[in-house]
Coordinates of C-alpha atoms in Angstrom, one line a residue:
M1 CA -40.0 5.6 -50.6
A2 CA -38.0 4.8 -47.5
N3 CA -37.9 8.3 -46.3
L4 CA -41.9 8.5 -46.8
A5 CA -42.2 5.2 -44.5
R6 CA -39.7 6.4 -41.6
L7 CA -41.9 9.8 -42.0
A8 CA -45.0 7.9 -41.8
A9 CA -43.4 6.2 -38.9
W10 CA -42.4 9.0 -37.2
R11 CA -46.0 11.0 -37.4
V12 CA -47.6 7.4 -36.0
C13 CA -44.8 7.5 -33.3
S14 CA -45.1 11.2 -32.1
V15 CA -48.8 10.5 -30.8
L16 CA -48.1 7.6 -28.7
P17 CA -47.1 7.9 -25.2
A18 CA -43.2 7.6 -24.6
E19 CA -44.0 3.9 -22.7
A20 CA -45.2 2.7 -26.0
R21 CA -42.4 4.3 -27.8
Y22 CA -39.6 3.5 -25.8
P23 CA -40.4 0.4 -23.5
A24 CA -37.1 -0.7 -23.0
M25 CA -36.1 2.7 -21.8
T26 CA -39.1 3.2 -19.3
K27 CA -38.8 -0.1 -17.9
R28 CA -35.0 0.2 -17.0
A29 CA -33.7 0.2 -12.9
Y30 CA -33.5 2.8 -11.1
S31 CA -31.5 3.4 -8.0
K32 CA -31.6 5.9 -5.5
T33 CA -28.6 7.6 -3.8
T34 CA -27.5 8.4 -0.5
E35 CA -27.3 11.1 -0.5
G36 CA -30.0 13.9 -1.3
D37 CA -33.7 12.5 -2.4
G38 CA -32.3 10.2 -5.2
D39 CA -31.7 10.7 -9.0
M40 CA -32.2 13.8 -10.5
H41 CA -35.2 11.5 -12.4
P42 CA -37.0 9.6 -10.0
A43 CA -38.2 5.9 -11.1
P44 CA -42.1 6.3 -11.4
S45 CA -44.0 4.8 -9.4
H46 CA -44.5 1.5 -11.2
I47 CA -41.1 0.6 -11.4
M48 CA -39.9 -1.4 -8.2
E49 CA -36.2 -1.4 -7.8
P50 CA -34.6 -4.9 -8.6
V51 CA -34.0 -7.0 -5.7
I52 CA -30.3 -8.3 -4.4
P53 CA -29.9 -11.5 -2.9
P54 CA -27.6 -10.8 0.5
Y55 CA -24.2 -12.8 0.0
E56 CA -23.7 -15.7 1.5
E57 CA -20.4 -16.7 1.7
K58 CA -19.8 -20.6 1.4
V59 CA -19.0 -23.0 3.9
G60 CA -17.6 -26.3 3.1
E61 CA -16.1 -25.5 -0.3
P62 CA -13.1 -27.2 -1.2
I63 CA -10.2 -24.9 -1.1
N64 CA -9.6 -25.1 -4.7
M65 CA -12.4 -24.2 -6.2
K66 CA -12.9 -21.5 -3.7
R67 CA -9.0 -20.5 -5.5
A68 CA -10.5 -20.8 -8.9
R69 CA -14.3 -18.8 -7.8
L70 CA -12.4 -16.2 -6.6
Q71 CA -10.2 -15.7 -9.7
Y72 CA -13.1 -15.6 -11.9
Q73 CA -14.9 -13.0 -9.9
S74 CA -11.9 -11.2 -9.8
R75 CA -11.6 -11.0 -13.4
K76 CA -15.3 -10.4 -14.4
R77 CA -16.1 -7.1 -11.6
G78 CA -17.9 -5.0 -14.6
M79 CA -16.1 -2.6 -13.9
L80 CA -12.7 -2.1 -16.1
E81 CA -10.4 -0.2 -13.3
N82 CA -11.5 -3.0 -10.8
G83 CA -11.3 -6.2 -13.3
L84 CA -7.8 -5.3 -14.0
L85 CA -6.6 -4.4 -10.5
L86 CA -8.6 -7.5 -9.3
S87 CA -7.5 -9.9 -11.7
S88 CA -4.0 -8.6 -10.8
F89 CA -3.8 -9.0 -7.6
A90 CA -5.7 -12.2 -8.1
H91 CA -2.9 -13.4 -9.9
H92 CA 0.1 -12.4 -7.7
Y93 CA -1.3 -13.7 -4.6
L94 CA -4.3 -16.3 -4.8
A95 CA -1.7 -19.2 -4.9
K96 CA -0.2 -18.0 -1.6
M97 CA -3.2 -17.4 0.3
T98 CA -4.4 -19.2 3.5
E99 CA -7.8 -20.1 3.8
E100 CA -8.1 -17.6 6.4
Q101 CA -7.0 -14.8 3.7
L102 CA -9.5 -16.5 1.0
S103 CA -12.2 -15.8 3.0
M104 CA -11.3 -12.7 3.9
Y105 CA -10.5 -11.7 -0.1
D106 CA -14.1 -13.4 -0.9
R107 CA -16.3 -11.3 1.6
L108 CA -14.2 -8.2 0.9
I109 CA -14.9 -9.0 -3.3
N110 CA -18.6 -9.7 -2.6
L111 CA -20.2 -8.0 0.2
P112 CA -19.9 -4.4 -1.0
S113 CA -22.9 -3.7 -3.1
N114 CA -20.5 -0.9 -5.2
D115 CA -17.9 -1.7 -6.8
W116 CA -16.4 1.6 -6.8
E117 CA -16.3 1.6 -2.8
I118 CA -13.9 -1.1 -3.4
Y119 CA -11.8 0.6 -5.7
Y120 CA -11.4 4.2 -3.6
W121 CA -10.2 1.6 -0.6
A122 CA -7.8 -0.2 -2.6
T123 CA -6.1 3.0 -4.1
G124 CA -6.6 4.9 -0.6
V125 CA -9.3 7.4 -1.5
R126 CA -11.4 6.8 0.9
P127 CA -10.8 4.8 4.4
A128 CA -11.7 1.2 4.2
P129 CA -14.6 0.0 6.9
E130 CA -13.5 -1.5 10.1
E131 CA -15.0 -5.1 8.8
F132 CA -12.5 -4.8 5.5
S133 CA -9.6 -3.4 7.1
N134 CA -7.5 -6.5 7.1
E135 CA -4.2 -8.1 5.8
V136 CA -6.0 -8.7 3.0
M137 CA -6.7 -4.9 2.4
T138 CA -3.4 -4.3 3.3
M139 CA -2.0 -6.5 0.5
L140 CA -4.0 -5.3 -1.9
Q141 CA -3.2 -1.4 -1.0
D142 CA 0.6 -2.4 -1.2
F143 CA -0.2 -4.1 -4.5
V144 CA -2.3 -1.2 -5.7
K145 CA 0.9 1.2 -5.3
N146 CA 2.8 -0.8 -7.9
S147 CA 6.1 0.1 -6.5
E148 CA 7.7 -2.6 -9.4
R149 CA 6.2 -0.4 -12.1
E150 CA 4.4 -3.3 -13.6
N151 CA 2.5 -3.1 -16.8
R152 CA -1.1 -3.5 -15.3
T153 CA -3.0 -2.2 -18.5
V154 CA -4.5 -6.1 -19.4
Q155 CA -5.8 -8.7 -17.2
P156 CA -2.8 -11.5 -16.6
N157 CA -3.4 -14.9 -18.8
L158 CA -5.3 -17.7 -16.5
Y159 CA -2.3 -20.1 -17.4

């Protein structure tokens, strides 16, 4: 009986347009690449790219709150590689950083629109742009080399 119901549902759905059958898939955000004409499957004209608000540095933020925010943002990247890399870096260096270094690190992890850029700069695959070539980037690149051969396969504990 269940198979008969599935067959009936399949027949009904086969005559519906794709938007009706897969509404979540047709409403997804599409993005353009910087090279070429964009994706292999360009976005339909009725779908708009979501607007990401520009980064604004927090002025007058207490230093302990800034450290806590940067630690959180270092851990929650949405990309495993950077989550491991930046959370370990933050665990090791955030408490020792000056206010100026904290601002540099804040800009480093929040200004680039693509986390892969940060990863490539830190690992030396691509050179860092002039605005991010500073002492914090040097500290991060040295940290990535892992000369002490630490195990960094999990994020460090918060406490």
